[in-house]
Coordinates of C-alpha atoms and ligand atoms in Angstrom, one line a residue:
X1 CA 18.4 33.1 -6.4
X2 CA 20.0 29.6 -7.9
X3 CA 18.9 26.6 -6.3
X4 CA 19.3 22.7 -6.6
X5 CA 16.6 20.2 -5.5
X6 CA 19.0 17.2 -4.2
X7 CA 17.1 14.1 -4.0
X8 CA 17.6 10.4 -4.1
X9 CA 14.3 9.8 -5.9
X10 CA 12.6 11.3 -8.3
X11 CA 9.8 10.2 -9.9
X12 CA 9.4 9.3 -12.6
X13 CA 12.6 8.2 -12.8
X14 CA 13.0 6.7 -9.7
X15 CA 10.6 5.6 -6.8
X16 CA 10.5 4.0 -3.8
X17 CA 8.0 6.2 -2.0
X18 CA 6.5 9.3 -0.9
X19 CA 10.1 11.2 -1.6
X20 CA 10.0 10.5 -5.0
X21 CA 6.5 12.2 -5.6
X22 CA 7.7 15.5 -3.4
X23 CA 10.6 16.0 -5.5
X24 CA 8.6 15.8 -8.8
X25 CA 5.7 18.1 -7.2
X26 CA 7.9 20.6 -5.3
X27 CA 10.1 21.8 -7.7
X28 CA 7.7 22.0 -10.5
X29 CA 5.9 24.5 -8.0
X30 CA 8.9 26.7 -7.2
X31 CA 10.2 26.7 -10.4
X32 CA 6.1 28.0 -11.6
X33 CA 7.0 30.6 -8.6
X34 CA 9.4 31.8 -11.0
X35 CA 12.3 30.6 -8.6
X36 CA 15.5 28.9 -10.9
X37 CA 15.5 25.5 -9.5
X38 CA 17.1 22.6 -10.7
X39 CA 16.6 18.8 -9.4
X40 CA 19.9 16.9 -9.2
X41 CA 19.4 12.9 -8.1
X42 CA 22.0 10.1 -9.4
X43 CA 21.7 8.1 -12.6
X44 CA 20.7 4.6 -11.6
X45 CA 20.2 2.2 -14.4
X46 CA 16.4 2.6 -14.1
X47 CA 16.3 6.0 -15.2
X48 CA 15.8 5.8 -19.2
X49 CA 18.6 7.5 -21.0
X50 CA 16.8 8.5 -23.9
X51 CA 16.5 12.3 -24.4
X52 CA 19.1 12.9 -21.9
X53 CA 22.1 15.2 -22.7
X54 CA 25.7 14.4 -21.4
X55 CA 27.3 17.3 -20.2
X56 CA 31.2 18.0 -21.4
X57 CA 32.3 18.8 -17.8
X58 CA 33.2 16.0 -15.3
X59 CA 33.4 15.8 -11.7
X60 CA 36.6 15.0 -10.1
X61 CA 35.4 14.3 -6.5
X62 CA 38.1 13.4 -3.5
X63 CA 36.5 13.9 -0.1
X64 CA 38.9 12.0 1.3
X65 CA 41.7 9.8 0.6
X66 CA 40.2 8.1 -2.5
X67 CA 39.4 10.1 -6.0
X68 CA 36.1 9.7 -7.8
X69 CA 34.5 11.1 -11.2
X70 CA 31.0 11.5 -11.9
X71 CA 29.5 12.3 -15.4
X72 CA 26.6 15.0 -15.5
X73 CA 23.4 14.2 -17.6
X74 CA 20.9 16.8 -17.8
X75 CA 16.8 16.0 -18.9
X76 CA 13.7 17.7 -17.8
X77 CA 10.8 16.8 -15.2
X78 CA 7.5 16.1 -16.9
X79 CA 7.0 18.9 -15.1
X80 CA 9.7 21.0 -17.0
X81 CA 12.0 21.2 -14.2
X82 CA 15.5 21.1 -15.1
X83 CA 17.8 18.0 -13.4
X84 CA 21.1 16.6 -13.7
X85 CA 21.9 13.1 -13.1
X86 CA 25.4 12.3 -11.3
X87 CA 26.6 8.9 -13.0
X88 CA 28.9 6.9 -11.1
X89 CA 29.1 3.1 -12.2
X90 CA 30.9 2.0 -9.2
X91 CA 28.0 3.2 -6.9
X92 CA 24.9 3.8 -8.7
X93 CA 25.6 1.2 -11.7
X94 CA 23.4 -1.5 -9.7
X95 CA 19.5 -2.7 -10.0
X96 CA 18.2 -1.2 -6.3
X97 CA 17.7 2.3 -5.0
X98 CA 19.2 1.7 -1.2
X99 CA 19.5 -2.4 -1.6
X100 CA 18.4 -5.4 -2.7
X101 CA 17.1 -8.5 -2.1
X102 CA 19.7 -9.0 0.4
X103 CA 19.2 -6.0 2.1
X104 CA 20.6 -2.4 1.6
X105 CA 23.9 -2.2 0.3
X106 CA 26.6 -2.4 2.3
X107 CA 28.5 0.4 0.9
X108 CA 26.1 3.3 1.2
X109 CA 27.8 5.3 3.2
X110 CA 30.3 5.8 0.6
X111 CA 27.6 5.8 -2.2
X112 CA 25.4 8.9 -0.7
X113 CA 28.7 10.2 0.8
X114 CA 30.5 10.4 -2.3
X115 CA 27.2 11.6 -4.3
X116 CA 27.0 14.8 -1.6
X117 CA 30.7 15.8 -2.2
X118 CA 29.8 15.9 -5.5
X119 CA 26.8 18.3 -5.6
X120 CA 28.5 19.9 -3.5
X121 CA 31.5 20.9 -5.7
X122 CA 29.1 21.0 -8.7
X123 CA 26.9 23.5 -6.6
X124 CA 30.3 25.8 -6.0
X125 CA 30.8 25.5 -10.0
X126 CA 27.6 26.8 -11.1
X127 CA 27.2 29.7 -8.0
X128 CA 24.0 28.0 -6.7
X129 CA 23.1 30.1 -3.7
X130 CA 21.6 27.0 -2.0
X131 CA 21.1 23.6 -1.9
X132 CA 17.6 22.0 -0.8
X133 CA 18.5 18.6 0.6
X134 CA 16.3 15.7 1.2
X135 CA 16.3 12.6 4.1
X136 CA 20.0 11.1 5.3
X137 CA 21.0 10.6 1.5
X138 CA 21.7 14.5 1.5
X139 CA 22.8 14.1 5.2
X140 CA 26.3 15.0 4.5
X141 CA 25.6 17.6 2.3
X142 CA 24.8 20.7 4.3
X143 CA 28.4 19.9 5.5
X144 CA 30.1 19.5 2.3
X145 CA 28.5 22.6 1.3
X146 CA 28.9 24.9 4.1
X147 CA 33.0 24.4 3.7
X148 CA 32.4 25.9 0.1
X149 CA 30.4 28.8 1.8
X150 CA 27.3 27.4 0.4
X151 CA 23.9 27.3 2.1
X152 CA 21.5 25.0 2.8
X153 CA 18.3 23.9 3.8
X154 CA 17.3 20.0 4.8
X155 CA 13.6 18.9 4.6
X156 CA 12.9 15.6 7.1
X157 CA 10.8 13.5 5.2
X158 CA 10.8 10.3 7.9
X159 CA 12.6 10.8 11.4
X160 CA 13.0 6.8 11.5
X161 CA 15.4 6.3 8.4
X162 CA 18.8 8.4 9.9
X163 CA 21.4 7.0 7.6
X164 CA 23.4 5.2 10.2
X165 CA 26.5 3.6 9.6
X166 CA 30.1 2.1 10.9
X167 CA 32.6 4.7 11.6
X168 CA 35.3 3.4 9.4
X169 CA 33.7 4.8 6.7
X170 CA 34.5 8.2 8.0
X171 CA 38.0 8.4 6.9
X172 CA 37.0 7.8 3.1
X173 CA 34.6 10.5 3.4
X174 CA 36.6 13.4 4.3
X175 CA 35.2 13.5 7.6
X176 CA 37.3 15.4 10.5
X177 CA 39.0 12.7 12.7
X178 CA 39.3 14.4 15.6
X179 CA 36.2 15.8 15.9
X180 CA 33.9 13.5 14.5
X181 CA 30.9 14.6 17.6
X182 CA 28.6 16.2 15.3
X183 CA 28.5 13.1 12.4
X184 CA 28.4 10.7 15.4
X185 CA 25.3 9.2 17.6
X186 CA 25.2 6.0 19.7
X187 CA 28.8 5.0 18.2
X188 CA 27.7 5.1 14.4
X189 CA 28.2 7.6 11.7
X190 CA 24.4 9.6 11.5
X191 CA 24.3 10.8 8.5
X192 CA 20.4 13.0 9.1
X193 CA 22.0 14.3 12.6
X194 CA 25.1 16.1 11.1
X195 CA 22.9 17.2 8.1
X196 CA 20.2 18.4 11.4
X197 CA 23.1 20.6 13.0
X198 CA 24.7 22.2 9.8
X199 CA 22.1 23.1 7.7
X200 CA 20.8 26.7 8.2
X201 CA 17.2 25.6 8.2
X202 CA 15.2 22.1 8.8
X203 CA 12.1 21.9 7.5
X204 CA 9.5 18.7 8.1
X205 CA 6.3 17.6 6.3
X206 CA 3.6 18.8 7.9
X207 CA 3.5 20.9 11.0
X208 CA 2.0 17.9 12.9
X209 CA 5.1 16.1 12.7
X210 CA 7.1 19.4 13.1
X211 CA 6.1 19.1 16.8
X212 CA 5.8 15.4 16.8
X213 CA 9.3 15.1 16.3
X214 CA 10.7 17.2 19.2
X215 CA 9.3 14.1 21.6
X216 CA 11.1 11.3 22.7
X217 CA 8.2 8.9 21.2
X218 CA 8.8 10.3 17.8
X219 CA 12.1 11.5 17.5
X220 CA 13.9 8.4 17.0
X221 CA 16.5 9.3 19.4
X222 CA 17.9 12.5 17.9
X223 CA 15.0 14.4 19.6
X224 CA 17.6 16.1 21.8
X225 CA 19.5 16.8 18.2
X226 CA 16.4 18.4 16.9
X227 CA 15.6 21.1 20.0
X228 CA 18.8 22.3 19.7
X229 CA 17.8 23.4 16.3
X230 CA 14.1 24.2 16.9
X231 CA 14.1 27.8 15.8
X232 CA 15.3 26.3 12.6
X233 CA 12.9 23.8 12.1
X234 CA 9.5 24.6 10.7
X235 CA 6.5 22.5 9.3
X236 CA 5.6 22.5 5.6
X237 CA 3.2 20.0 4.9
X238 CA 3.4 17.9 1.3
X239 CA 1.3 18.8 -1.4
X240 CA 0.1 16.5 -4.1
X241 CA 0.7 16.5 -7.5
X242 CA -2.4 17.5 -9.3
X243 CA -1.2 16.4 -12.5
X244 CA -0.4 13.1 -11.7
X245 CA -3.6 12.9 -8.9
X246 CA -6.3 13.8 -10.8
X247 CA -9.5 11.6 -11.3
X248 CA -10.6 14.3 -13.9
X249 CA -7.5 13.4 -16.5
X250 CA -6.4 10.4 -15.1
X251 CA -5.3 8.3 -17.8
X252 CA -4.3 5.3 -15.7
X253 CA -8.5 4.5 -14.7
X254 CA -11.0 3.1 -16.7
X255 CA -13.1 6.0 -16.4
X256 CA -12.3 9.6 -15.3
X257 CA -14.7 11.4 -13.0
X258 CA -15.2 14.7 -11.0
X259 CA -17.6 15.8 -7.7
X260 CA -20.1 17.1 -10.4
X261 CA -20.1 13.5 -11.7
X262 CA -19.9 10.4 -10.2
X263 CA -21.0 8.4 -12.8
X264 CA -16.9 7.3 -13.6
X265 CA -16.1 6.4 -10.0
X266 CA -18.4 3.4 -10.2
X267 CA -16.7 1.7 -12.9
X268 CA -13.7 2.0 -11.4
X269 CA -15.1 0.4 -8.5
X270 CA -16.2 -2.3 -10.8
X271 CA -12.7 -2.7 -12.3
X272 CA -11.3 -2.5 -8.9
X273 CA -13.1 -6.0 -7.6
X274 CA -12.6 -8.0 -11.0
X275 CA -9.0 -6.6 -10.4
X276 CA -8.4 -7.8 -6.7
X277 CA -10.7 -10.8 -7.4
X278 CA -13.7 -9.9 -5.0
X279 CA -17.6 -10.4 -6.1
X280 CA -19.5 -7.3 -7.3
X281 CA -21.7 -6.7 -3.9
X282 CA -23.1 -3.4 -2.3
X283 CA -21.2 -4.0 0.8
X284 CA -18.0 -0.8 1.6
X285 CA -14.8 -1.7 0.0
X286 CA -11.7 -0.2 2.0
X287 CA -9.0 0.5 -0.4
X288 CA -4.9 0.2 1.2
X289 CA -2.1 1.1 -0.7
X290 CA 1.4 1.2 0.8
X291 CA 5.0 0.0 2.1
X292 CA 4.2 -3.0 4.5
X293 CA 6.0 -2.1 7.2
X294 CA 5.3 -1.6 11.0
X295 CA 5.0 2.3 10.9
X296 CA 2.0 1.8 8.1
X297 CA 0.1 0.2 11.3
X298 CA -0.2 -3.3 9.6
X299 CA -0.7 -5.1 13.2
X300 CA -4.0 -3.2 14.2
X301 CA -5.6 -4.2 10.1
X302 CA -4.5 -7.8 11.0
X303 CA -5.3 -7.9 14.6
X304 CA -9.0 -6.8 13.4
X305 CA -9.2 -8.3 10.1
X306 CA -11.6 -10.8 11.5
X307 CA -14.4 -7.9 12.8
X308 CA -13.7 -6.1 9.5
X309 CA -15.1 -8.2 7.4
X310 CA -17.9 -9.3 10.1
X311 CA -18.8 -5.4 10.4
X312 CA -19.5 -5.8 6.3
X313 CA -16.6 -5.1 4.5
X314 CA -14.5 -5.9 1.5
X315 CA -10.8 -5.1 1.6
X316 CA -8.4 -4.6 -1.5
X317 CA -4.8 -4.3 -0.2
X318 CA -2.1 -3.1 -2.5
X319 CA 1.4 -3.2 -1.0
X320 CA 5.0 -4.8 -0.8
X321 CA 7.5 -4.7 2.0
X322 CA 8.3 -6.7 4.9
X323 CA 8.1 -10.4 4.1
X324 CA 6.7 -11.2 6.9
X325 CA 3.6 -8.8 6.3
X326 CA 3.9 -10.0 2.6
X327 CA 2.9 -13.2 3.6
X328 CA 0.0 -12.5 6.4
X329 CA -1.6 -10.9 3.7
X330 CA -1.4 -13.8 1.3
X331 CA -3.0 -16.1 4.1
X332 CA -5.5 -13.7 4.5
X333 CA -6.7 -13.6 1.1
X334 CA -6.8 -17.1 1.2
X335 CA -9.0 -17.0 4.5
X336 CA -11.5 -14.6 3.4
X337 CA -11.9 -15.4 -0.3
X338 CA -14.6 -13.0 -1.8
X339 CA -13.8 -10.2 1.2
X340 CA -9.9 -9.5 1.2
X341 CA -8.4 -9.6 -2.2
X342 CA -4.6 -8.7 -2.2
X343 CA -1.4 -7.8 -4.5
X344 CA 1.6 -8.0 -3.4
X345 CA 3.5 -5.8 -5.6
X346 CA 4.6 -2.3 -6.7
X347 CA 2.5 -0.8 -9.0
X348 CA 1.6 2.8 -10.0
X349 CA -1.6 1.4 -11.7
X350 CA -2.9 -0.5 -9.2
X351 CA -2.1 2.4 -7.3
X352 CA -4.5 4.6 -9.1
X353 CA -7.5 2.0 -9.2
X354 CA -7.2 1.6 -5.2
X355 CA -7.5 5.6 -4.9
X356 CA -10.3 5.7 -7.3
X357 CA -12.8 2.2 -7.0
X358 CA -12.6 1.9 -3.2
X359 CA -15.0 3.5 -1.3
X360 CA -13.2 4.4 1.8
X361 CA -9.4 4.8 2.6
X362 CA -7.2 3.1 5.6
X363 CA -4.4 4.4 6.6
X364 CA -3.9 3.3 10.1
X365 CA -0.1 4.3 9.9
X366 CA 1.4 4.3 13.7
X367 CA 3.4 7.5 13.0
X368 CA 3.3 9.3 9.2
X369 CA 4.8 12.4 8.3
X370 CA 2.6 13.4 6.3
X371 CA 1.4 10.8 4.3
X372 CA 0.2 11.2 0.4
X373 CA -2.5 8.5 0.3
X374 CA -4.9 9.7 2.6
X375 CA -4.6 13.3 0.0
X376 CA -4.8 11.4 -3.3
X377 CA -8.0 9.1 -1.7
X378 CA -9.9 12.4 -0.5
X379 CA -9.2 13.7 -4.5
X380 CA -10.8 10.5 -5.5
X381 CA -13.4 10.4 -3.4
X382 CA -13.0 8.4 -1.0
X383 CA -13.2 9.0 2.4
X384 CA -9.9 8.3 4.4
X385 CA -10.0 7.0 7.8
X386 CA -6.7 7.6 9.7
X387 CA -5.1 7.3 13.1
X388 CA -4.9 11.0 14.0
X389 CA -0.9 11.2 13.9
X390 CA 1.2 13.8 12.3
X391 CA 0.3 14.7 8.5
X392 CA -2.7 12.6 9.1
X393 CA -4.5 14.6 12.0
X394 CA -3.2 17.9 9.7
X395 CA -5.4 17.1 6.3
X396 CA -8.5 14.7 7.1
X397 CA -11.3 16.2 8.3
X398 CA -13.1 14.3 11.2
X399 CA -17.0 14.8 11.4
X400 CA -16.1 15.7 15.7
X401 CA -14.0 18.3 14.3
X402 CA -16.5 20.3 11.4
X403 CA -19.4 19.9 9.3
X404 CA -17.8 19.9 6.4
X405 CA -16.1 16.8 7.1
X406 CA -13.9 14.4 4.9
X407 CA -12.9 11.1 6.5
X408 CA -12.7 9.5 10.3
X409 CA -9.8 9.9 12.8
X410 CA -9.2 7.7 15.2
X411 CA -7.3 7.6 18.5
X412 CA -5.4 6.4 20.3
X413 CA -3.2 4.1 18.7
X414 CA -5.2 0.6 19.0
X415 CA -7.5 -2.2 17.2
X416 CA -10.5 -0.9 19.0
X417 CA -10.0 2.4 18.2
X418 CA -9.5 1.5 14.4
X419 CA -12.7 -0.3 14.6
X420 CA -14.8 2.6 16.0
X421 CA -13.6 4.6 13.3
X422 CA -14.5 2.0 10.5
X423 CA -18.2 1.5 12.8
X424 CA -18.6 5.2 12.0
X425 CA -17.3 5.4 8.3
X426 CA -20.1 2.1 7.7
X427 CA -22.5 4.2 9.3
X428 CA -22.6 7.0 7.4
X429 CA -21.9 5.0 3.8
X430 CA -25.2 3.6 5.0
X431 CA -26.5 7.0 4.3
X432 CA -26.2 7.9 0.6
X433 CA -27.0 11.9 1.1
X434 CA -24.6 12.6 4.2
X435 CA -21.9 9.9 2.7
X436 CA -22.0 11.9 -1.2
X437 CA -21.6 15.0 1.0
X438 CA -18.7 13.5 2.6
X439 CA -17.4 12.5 -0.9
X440 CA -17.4 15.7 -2.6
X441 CA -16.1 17.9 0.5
X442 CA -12.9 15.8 -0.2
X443 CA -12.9 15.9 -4.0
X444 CA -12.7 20.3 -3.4
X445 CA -10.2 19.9 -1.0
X446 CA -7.0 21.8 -2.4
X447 CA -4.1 19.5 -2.0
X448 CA -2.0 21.2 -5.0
X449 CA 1.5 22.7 -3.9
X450 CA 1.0 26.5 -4.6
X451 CA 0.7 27.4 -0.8
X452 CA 3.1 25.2 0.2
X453 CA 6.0 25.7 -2.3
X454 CA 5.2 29.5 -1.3
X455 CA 6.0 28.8 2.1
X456 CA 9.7 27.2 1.3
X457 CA 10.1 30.3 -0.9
X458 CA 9.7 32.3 2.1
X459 CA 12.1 30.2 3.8
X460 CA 14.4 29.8 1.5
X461 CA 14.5 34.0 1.8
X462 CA 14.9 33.8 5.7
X463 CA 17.6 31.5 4.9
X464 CA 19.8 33.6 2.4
Ligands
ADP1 P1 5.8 6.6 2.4 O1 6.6 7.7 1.7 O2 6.0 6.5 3.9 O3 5.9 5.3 1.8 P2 3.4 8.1 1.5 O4 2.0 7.9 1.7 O5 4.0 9.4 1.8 O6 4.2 6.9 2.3 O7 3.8 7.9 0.0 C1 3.7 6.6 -0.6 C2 3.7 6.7 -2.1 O8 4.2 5.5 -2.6 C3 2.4 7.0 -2.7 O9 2.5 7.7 -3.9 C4 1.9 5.6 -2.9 O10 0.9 5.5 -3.9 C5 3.1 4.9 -3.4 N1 3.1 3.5 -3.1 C6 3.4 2.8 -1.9 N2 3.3 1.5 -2.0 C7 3.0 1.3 -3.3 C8 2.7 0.1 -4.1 N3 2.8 -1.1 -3.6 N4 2.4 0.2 -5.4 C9 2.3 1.5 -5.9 N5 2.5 2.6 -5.3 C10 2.9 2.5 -4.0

């Protein structure tokens, strides 16, 4: 069985979030199944050419009434997964994933559009059985692929991005004019519902959300779209990647340490509050990392800001997004100097400091799919506490739940809530034997990919 890996990020080469680190960690566990994968994303200038090798053969790509060529670059995942990068100057020859500072580009229709043909028709050249799509940038391509008798398989990493776009665009894309039902919703091109109805199977990322997403509250509007397709449409939550997520090798920390010992977690909590500017104290530091957006649940943490750091915390906030939010936080560190210490930036290294120094996790998110940080914080031991909501309720651990828990749950989705959960986690950091316990449940937890790249093995079979 030949397969492609289609994604629009990959990291390292390219990241805006949680998609870029399941397309490094997923196909490095297939292809260690002993599956032939290969990851195909497009060049952006980002991606360092060094080491890459430009293919002889070309794409010639016409969907519609407009021809297009694309030149193939093939390099290898740190991982040593094999990927080809589509290069097309004219849409991916621009600084910005999806956008830029003026918002997302106006073309992408045609960018993501155009890229789809293409793997599509690559796909055909090299007899790739199927095609693993990810999010509304592979929307189109389960269609593109199915008219070359190719089949494919769609994984839903976020039910609220659907690709949407004016229907103008259709025409250039090769898109049936007088039948345009299936790539339309509320008058727009949907690029995730057409990919939803053509693919042979839908998978999600975790089997919370599976379920989740069949409900008007968190199907964005295409729940209808999706129970049509339910027998299709299975949950396979995330895994993380263990190479990258490991507090044992971690390069990227000041100190590396393990369940057995300790001793390196506390100076990276040291490193973490001369980082974020916040006075060495005893006092529970809750690490955030993430987009600031409304779906990460940013109105409950600044609704309650002021009884978090009454209740005796510290806060260290890692995040960019939504200017707005952006600049909230900035006034908040400026209100509580010596309690909430912020960066507002992207930052893989600040990243790994916030997993490791804090000593509890928030991750209040008002929906999440499945969520990564609440799985790297439990590696690093510390404690996540979480609105119980899709991927979240699926891998933290509440102590109602077991007694072999690994972080709080809260519900439903409110400030008060939040703050009972936090009441709880103080509680028990309060106690060093039960909180340790706590710690080191997590730090065992198996997050890797193995089970869950087995399961979209199985599927892929079912599929074929
Ligand atoms: P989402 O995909 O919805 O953004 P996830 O929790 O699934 O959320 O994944 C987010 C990923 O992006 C994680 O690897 C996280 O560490 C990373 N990330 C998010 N914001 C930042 C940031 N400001 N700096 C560094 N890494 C970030």
């Amino acid at each position: 069985m030949k397969s492609f890996f289609v994604s629009s990020e990959v990291e390292p080469f390219a990241k805006t979030g949680g998609l870029g680190d399941v397309s490094s960690g997923l196909p490095s566990a297939l292809s260690a199944l002993g599956l032939d994968v290969t990851v195909v994303m497009p060049l952006y200038p980002v991606v360092k050419r060094e080491g890459l090798e430009k293919l002889p053969e070309e794409l010639e790509v016409q969907p519609g009434n407009r021809r297009r060529a694309f030149s193939i670059y093939r390099g290898e995942t740190p991982g040593g997964v094999s990927i080809l990068f589509l290069e097309n100057p004219e849409f991916f020859g621009r600084h910005g994933l999806y956008g830029d500072e003026r918002g997302d580009f106006h073309d992408n229709a045609l960018r993501f559009g155009h890229f789809c043909a293409a793997v599509a028709q690559l796909a055909e050249a090299w007899k790739v059985d199927l095609i693993h799509c990810n999010d509304w940038q592979c929307g189109l391509l389960p269609y593109y692929a199915s008219k070359r008798g190719i089949k494919s398989l769609i994984t839903i990493h976020n039910m609220a991005f659907h690709g949407q776009f004016p229907m103008e665009f259709a025409a250039e894309l090769g898109l049936p004019l007088d039948n345009l039902g299936e790539f339309e919703e509320w008058g727009r091109l949907n690029f995730l519902k057409n990919g939803i109805l053509r693919a042979a199977g839908i998978t999600t990322v975790s089997e919370g959300y599976a379920e989740e997403i069949l409900t008007p509250e968190f199907g964005c509007g295409l729940d209808g779209v999706l129970r049509s397709r339910a027998g299709a449409l299975r949950g396979i939550l995330n895994g993380a990647d263990t190479a990258t997520w490991n507090p044992l090798t971690d390069e990227r920390l000041p100190a590396r340490f393990s369940a057995r010992d300790l001793t390196g977690k506390a100076r990276c909590r040291a490193a973490l509050h001369d980082a974020f500017g916040l006075p060495q104290t005893p006092d529970p530091i809750i690490g955030m990392v993430g987009r600031l957006t409304e779906q990460k649940g940013m109105d409950l943490v600044l609704s309650g800001i002021d009884q978090i750091c009454s209740m005796g915390f510290k806060l260290a906030l890692l995040g960019a997004g939504q200017a707005e939010y952006e600049n909230a936080w900035r006034g908040l560190a400026t209100m509580y100097p010596g309690l909430v210490g912020v960066k507002i930036a992207f930052s893989e290294n600040l990243a790994h400091l916030v997993e490791a120094g804090s000593d509890m996790f928030l991750m209040p998110s008002r929906f999440e799919p499945c969520g990564l940080n609440q799985m790297y914080s439990q590696s690093y031991g510390t404690p996540p506490v979480v609105h119980a909501v899709g991927g979240l309720r699926d891998t933290v651990t509440d102590p109602s739940e077991s007694s072999d828990p690994t972080g709080f749950k809260f519900t439903p989705y409110s400030t008060e809530a939040m703050l009972g959960a936090l009441g709880r986690a103080r509680d028990l950091f309060r106690q060093p034997e039960g909180w340790k316990k706590m710690v080191t449940t997590g730090m065992r937890r198996d997050f890797s990919w193995t089970l869950s790249a087995k399961k979209y093995e199985a599927f892929y079979k079912t599929i074929l």
